[in-house]
mmCIF file of C-alpha atoms in Angstrom:
data_model
loop_
_atom_site.group_PDB
_atom_site.id
_atom_site.type_symbol
_atom_site.label_atom_id
_atom_site.label_comp_id
_atom_site.label_asym_id
_atom_site.label_seq_id
_atom_site.Cartn_x
_atom_site.Cartn_y
_atom_site.Cartn_z
ATOM 1 C CA GLN A 1 18.144 18.881 20.121
ATOM 2 C CA LEU A 2 18.431 16.186 17.474
ATOM 3 C CA GLN A 3 21.497 14.193 16.550
ATOM 4 C CA ALA A 4 21.538 11.884 13.556
ATOM 5 C CA PHE A 5 24.040 9.088 13.105
ATOM 6 C CA GLY A 6 24.537 5.837 11.282
ATOM 7 C CA GLY A 7 25.560 7.053 7.855
ATOM 8 C CA GLY A 8 28.424 5.577 5.927
ATOM 9 C CA LEU A 9 29.548 3.956 2.709
ATOM 10 C CA VAL A 10 27.586 1.044 1.313
ATOM 11 C CA GLN A 11 27.385 -0.742 -2.018
ATOM 12 C CA THR A 12 24.343 -0.742 -4.258
ATOM 13 C CA GLY A 13 21.738 -3.116 -2.917
ATOM 14 C CA GLY A 14 23.027 -2.868 0.620
ATOM 15 C CA SER A 15 21.360 -1.606 3.774
ATOM 16 C CA LEU A 16 21.961 1.061 6.369
ATOM 17 C CA ARG A 17 20.159 2.005 9.515
ATOM 18 C CA LEU A 18 20.061 5.654 10.481
ATOM 19 C CA SER A 19 19.104 6.767 13.931
ATOM 20 C CA CYS A 20 18.283 10.123 15.418
ATOM 21 C CA ALA A 21 18.474 10.754 19.125
ATOM 22 C CA ALA A 22 16.515 13.558 20.723
ATOM 23 C CA SER A 23 17.144 15.447 23.913
ATOM 24 C CA GLY A 24 15.148 18.181 25.563
ATOM 25 C CA GLY A 25 11.397 18.542 25.285
ATOM 26 C CA THR A 26 8.840 15.776 25.365
ATOM 27 C CA PHE A 27 9.800 13.501 22.516
ATOM 28 C CA SER A 28 6.433 11.791 22.223
ATOM 29 C CA ARG A 29 4.716 15.095 21.440
ATOM 30 C CA TYR A 30 6.627 15.551 18.209
ATOM 31 C CA ALA A 31 6.078 14.210 14.747
ATOM 32 C CA LEU A 32 9.359 13.300 13.126
ATOM 33 C CA GLY A 33 10.711 13.260 9.653
ATOM 34 C CA TRP A 34 13.726 12.395 7.580
ATOM 35 C CA PHE A 35 14.919 14.507 4.682
ATOM 36 C CA ARG A 36 17.913 14.212 2.432
ATOM 37 C CA GLN A 37 20.024 16.522 0.337
ATOM 38 C CA ALA A 38 22.103 15.229 -2.513
ATOM 39 C CA PRO A 39 25.135 17.242 -3.695
ATOM 40 C CA GLY A 40 24.014 20.311 -5.586
ATOM 41 C CA LYS A 41 20.323 19.589 -5.060
ATOM 42 C CA GLU A 42 17.533 20.757 -2.813
ATOM 43 C CA ARG A 43 16.649 18.970 0.367
ATOM 44 C CA LYS A 44 13.820 16.483 -0.139
ATOM 45 C CA PHE A 45 11.364 14.601 2.000
ATOM 46 C CA VAL A 46 12.168 10.957 2.724
ATOM 47 C CA ALA A 47 9.825 9.781 5.474
ATOM 48 C CA ALA A 48 7.659 10.966 8.335
ATOM 49 C CA ILE A 49 6.066 9.373 11.367
ATOM 50 C CA SER A 50 3.338 10.564 13.690
ATOM 51 C CA TRP A 51 3.891 11.162 17.392
ATOM 52 C CA SER A 52 2.458 7.747 18.277
ATOM 53 C CA GLY A 53 4.126 5.908 15.429
ATOM 54 C CA SER A 54 0.779 4.760 14.063
ATOM 55 C CA ARG A 55 1.083 6.695 10.800
ATOM 56 C CA THR A 56 4.011 6.835 8.449
ATOM 57 C CA TYR A 57 4.539 8.510 5.095
ATOM 58 C CA SER A 58 7.159 8.231 2.397
ATOM 59 C CA PRO A 59 7.435 9.176 -1.273
ATOM 60 C CA ASP A 60 7.354 6.648 -4.087
ATOM 61 C CA SER A 61 11.106 6.988 -4.549
ATOM 62 C CA VAL A 62 11.785 5.169 -1.274
ATOM 63 C CA ASN A 63 8.481 3.467 -0.538
ATOM 64 C CA GLY A 64 9.002 -0.239 0.024
ATOM 65 C CA ARG A 65 12.732 0.222 0.598
ATOM 66 C CA PHE A 66 12.884 2.630 3.533
ATOM 67 C CA THR A 67 11.048 2.215 6.828
ATOM 68 C CA ILE A 68 10.704 4.857 9.499
ATOM 69 C CA SER A 69 10.026 3.902 13.096
ATOM 70 C CA ARG A 70 10.329 5.451 16.517
ATOM 71 C CA ASP A 71 10.839 4.433 20.105
ATOM 72 C CA ASN A 72 9.339 7.030 22.415
ATOM 73 C CA ALA A 73 10.811 5.332 25.459
ATOM 74 C CA LYS A 74 14.313 5.797 24.054
ATOM 75 C CA ASN A 75 13.690 9.146 22.349
ATOM 76 C CA THR A 76 14.899 7.848 19.018
ATOM 77 C CA VAL A 77 13.654 7.686 15.453
ATOM 78 C CA THR A 78 15.127 5.240 12.991
ATOM 79 C CA LEU A 79 15.263 5.028 9.229
ATOM 80 C CA GLN A 80 15.945 1.533 7.949
ATOM 81 C CA MET A 81 17.174 1.746 4.378
ATOM 82 C CA ASN A 82 17.279 -1.366 2.214
ATOM 83 C CA SER A 83 18.040 -2.006 -1.449
ATOM 84 C CA LEU A 84 20.059 1.175 -1.584
ATOM 85 C CA LYS A 85 20.752 2.823 -4.899
ATOM 86 C CA VAL A 86 23.400 5.272 -6.013
ATOM 87 C CA ALA A 87 20.610 7.850 -6.233
ATOM 88 C CA ASP A 88 20.117 7.533 -2.464
ATOM 89 C CA THR A 89 23.500 9.151 -1.861
ATOM 90 C CA ALA A 90 22.899 12.266 0.218
ATOM 91 C CA VAL A 91 23.193 13.882 3.595
ATOM 92 C CA TYR A 92 20.249 12.671 5.659
ATOM 93 C CA TYR A 93 18.631 14.924 8.230
ATOM 94 C CA CYS A 94 16.138 14.160 10.939
ATOM 95 C CA ALA A 95 13.632 16.799 11.903
ATOM 96 C CA ALA A 96 10.838 17.338 14.395
ATOM 97 C CA ARG A 97 7.670 19.330 14.556
ATOM 98 C CA MET A 98 4.617 19.553 16.723
ATOM 99 C CA ILE A 99 1.007 19.224 15.580
ATOM 100 C CA GLY A 100 1.015 16.385 13.116
ATOM 101 C CA THR A 101 3.225 14.986 10.408
ATOM 102 C CA SER A 102 4.274 16.870 7.321
ATOM 103 C CA THR A 103 6.150 16.260 4.126
ATOM 104 C CA ARG A 104 7.144 19.917 3.873
ATOM 105 C CA GLU A 105 10.618 20.911 4.952
ATOM 106 C CA HIS A 106 9.659 24.408 6.099
ATOM 107 C CA GLU A 107 7.088 23.021 8.532
ATOM 108 C CA TYR A 108 9.743 21.381 10.681
ATOM 109 C CA ALA A 109 11.129 23.568 13.438
ATOM 110 C CA TYR A 110 13.934 21.379 14.742
ATOM 111 C CA TRP A 111 16.743 19.785 12.758
ATOM 112 C CA GLY A 112 19.647 17.475 13.383
ATOM 113 C CA GLN A 113 23.082 18.067 11.905
ATOM 114 C CA GLY A 114 22.848 15.435 9.154
ATOM 115 C CA THR A 115 24.645 12.200 8.450
ATOM 116 C CA LEU A 116 26.212 11.316 5.104
ATOM 117 C CA VAL A 117 25.113 8.222 3.215
ATOM 118 C CA THR A 118 27.192 7.234 0.202
ATOM 119 C CA VAL A 119 26.064 4.404 -2.043
ATOM 120 C CA SER A 120 28.688 3.121 -4.453
ATOM 121 C CA SER A 121 28.041 1.197 -7.642
#
């Protein structure tokens, strides 16, 4: 089970830190990802991290602004978001899968409930 939290309202240029807590299973066996869904749009990939944390991936739209990390001892994955833009407004979801990282939504078997991030101008 995954539970995401940390969303909220922030002004353009601000920062937010999202976290996702996992329970059940062996956390360190799972690759983790963050996705987001803006109003009226499809859910999109934001970041992914390997089971060990040694490899991370993110699209150009957030690269250099967002950082994904994990703490296997605490069963948490974090998304640090800096220099936020209005276009980053969305519901953010954490997800987990076994056998390597992926940027594809359908390859993740486990999903959190989402946390809303609103960036105002």
